[in-house]
DNA sequence: ACCTGAACACCGTTCAAGT
DNA sequence: ACCTGAACACCGTTCAAGT
């Protein structure tokens, strides 16, 4: 379809990083990440597939720019409640939501840092919760990294799985010989029923342990018996 | 190089899934996962690139078969100590090692289950630890999933990062405006220093919380106050 | 200054043909 | 029964040419 003179004038906008990210997110949401090829983005933008190279260095940069927007959106409207534990849970769930919807884009951040003019908000808020909890200063960084790894990691894994593959895994566990795999056989039917519930269970484990460590510190002062974590 | 009659006779072995997996792991260990193309595997095996299709359905099946071997190897020589907590830690570290070395192969398991004739051992042992801990029956499955997700997820993330990208992330955090990102700025210099230490910190959080839940249960009997995890 | 379009250097995979 | 080799349908990316 060639643009008729005048008629599609309003549509014939100039290409920009913003528009490219728009197109990327639109295609992924409608047809999945594997559909978001550069040729497809070109078609979506009504432009030659290679035209985007005038605005981004490579495809990775598109994904990183998309991630920045997604993380900024995930932090939007967040209101702290005053309970660091409730806040940390809420922030983790927001991050998980973003990663579940766009695992490909957000995975690109790992290798291309510093591409987040807006997306650092979430991380700052999470660390704020940890400091507010009263965790020892030198545990804040590893605690942040552990939570970050848990949230990102489980989201990546959960995003790759589907109801079908989970069912296949259960079947595989169920059909195992009971004598060689007694524990896996016993748990087989209950496993992978609800990834969100499992995520929350593990998150609560971490939060409970963090609370215990912070409380133990405030009660015992300097001398902490279980320091060897 | 055409095989000289007799001389290379011993080398001219029949292709098999075993040999294909051998070649795949060898190439990945020497040159990285992106080098392990089918054309490269063909060269490695001294065979036409497409010859492997006689023995596997697609490339994914090669990765899954490799994962089976890697997980089986990771469980080799494991000896329980009698302490479920120490055992669980040891098993998690074994799994992490396998995933760190071959993230691509092990990620393939997510979508192609039941390809593990030998690799289920680790999962069975982990669940054994959780049952031995005295965790309520209905928490064994989510606890297993949480630990599995944590181990796999953090390994995938850590495997993608390098000392350089971690340094870049620290620099990005450090150069943030302190007034807009007070917490991230404060933690910037300490973060991403030691991924293994951060992994262990998070693992210990989970183990401590699991122990507390199991202990609370054995003391309080049926009536548990904090059941809403 | 920005976009086009041909071309390049790859992928995984299929399939008829060889032995 | 197994392997070969040409071919297919894709990728991301480069670059000279157009406007």
PDB file of N, CA and C (backbone and C1' of nucleotides) in Angstrom, chain A residues 15 48 50 54-55, chain C residues 2-6:
ATOM      1  N   UNK A  15      10.660   8.545  11.853  1.00  0.00           N
ATOM      2  CA  UNK A  15      11.106   7.439  12.693  1.00  0.00           C
ATOM      3  C   UNK A  15      11.870   7.974  13.915  1.00  0.00           C
ATOM      4  N   UNK A  48      11.477   0.755   5.485  1.00  0.00           N
ATOM      5  CA  UNK A  48      12.398  -0.310   5.129  1.00  0.00           C
ATOM      6  C   UNK A  48      12.989  -0.942   6.385  1.00  0.00           C
ATOM      7  N   UNK A  50      15.776  -1.896   7.271  1.00  0.00           N
ATOM      8  CA  UNK A  50      17.097  -1.455   7.748  1.00  0.00           C
ATOM      9  C   UNK A  50      17.109   0.003   8.197  1.00  0.00           C
ATOM     10  N   UNK A  54      19.495   3.704  11.602  1.00  0.00           N
ATOM     11  CA  UNK A  54      19.837   5.118  11.730  1.00  0.00           C
ATOM     12  C   UNK A  54      19.613   5.598  13.171  1.00  0.00           C
ATOM     13  N   UNK A  55      18.786   4.859  13.941  1.00  0.00           N
ATOM     14  CA  UNK A  55      18.398   5.324  15.278  1.00  0.00           C
ATOM     15  C   UNK A  55      18.893   4.448  16.416  1.00  0.00           C
TER      16      UNK A  55
ATOM     17  P    DC C   2      18.153  13.034  10.839  1.00  0.00           P
ATOM     18  O5'  DC C   2      17.553  12.008   9.794  1.00  0.00           O
ATOM     19  C5'  DC C   2      16.260  12.273   9.237  1.00  0.00           C
ATOM     20  C4'  DC C   2      16.050  11.347   8.073  1.00  0.00           C
ATOM     21  C3'  DC C   2      15.928   9.856   8.432  1.00  0.00           C
ATOM     22  O3'  DC C   2      14.557   9.513   8.310  1.00  0.00           O
ATOM     23  C1'  DC C   2      17.164  10.235   6.424  1.00  0.00           C
ATOM     24  P    DC C   3      14.072   8.007   8.616  1.00  0.00           P
ATOM     25  O5'  DC C   3      14.170   7.354   7.168  1.00  0.00           O
ATOM     26  C5'  DC C   3      13.263   7.784   6.166  1.00  0.00           C
ATOM     27  C4'  DC C   3      13.579   7.064   4.871  1.00  0.00           C
ATOM     28  C3'  DC C   3      13.406   5.540   4.925  1.00  0.00           C
ATOM     29  O3'  DC C   3      12.442   5.173   3.940  1.00  0.00           O
ATOM     30  C1'  DC C   3      15.497   6.134   3.956  1.00  0.00           C
ATOM     31  P    DT C   4      12.151   3.624   3.625  1.00  0.00           P
ATOM     32  O5'  DT C   4      13.154   3.328   2.438  1.00  0.00           O
ATOM     33  C5'  DT C   4      13.025   4.085   1.230  1.00  0.00           C
ATOM     34  C4'  DT C   4      13.865   3.469   0.128  1.00  0.00           C
ATOM     35  C3'  DT C   4      13.639   1.968  -0.093  1.00  0.00           C
ATOM     36  O3'  DT C   4      13.481   1.772  -1.491  1.00  0.00           O
ATOM     37  C1'  DT C   4      15.943   2.388   0.272  1.00  0.00           C
ATOM     38  P    DG C   5      12.744   0.481  -2.078  1.00  0.00           P
ATOM     39  O5'  DG C   5      13.982  -0.446  -2.447  1.00  0.00           O
ATOM     40  C5'  DG C   5      15.018   0.109  -3.256  1.00  0.00           C
ATOM     41  C4'  DG C   5      16.181  -0.868  -3.358  1.00  0.00           C
ATOM     42  C3'  DG C   5      15.779  -2.341  -3.292  1.00  0.00           C
ATOM     43  O3'  DG C   5      16.660  -3.054  -4.144  1.00  0.00           O
ATOM     44  C1'  DG C   5      17.314  -1.905  -1.605  1.00  0.00           C
ATOM     45  P    DA C   6      16.181  -4.352  -4.923  1.00  0.00           P
ATOM     46  O5'  DA C   6      17.594  -4.948  -5.343  1.00  0.00           O
ATOM     47  C5'  DA C   6      18.635  -4.044  -5.736  1.00  0.00           C
ATOM     48  C4'  DA C   6      19.946  -4.432  -5.064  1.00  0.00           C
ATOM     49  C3'  DA C   6      20.266  -5.935  -5.072  1.00  0.00           C
ATOM     50  O3'  DA C   6      21.543  -6.130  -5.646  1.00  0.00           O
ATOM     51  C1'  DA C   6      20.591  -5.026  -2.907  1.00  0.00           C
TER      52       DA C   6
END
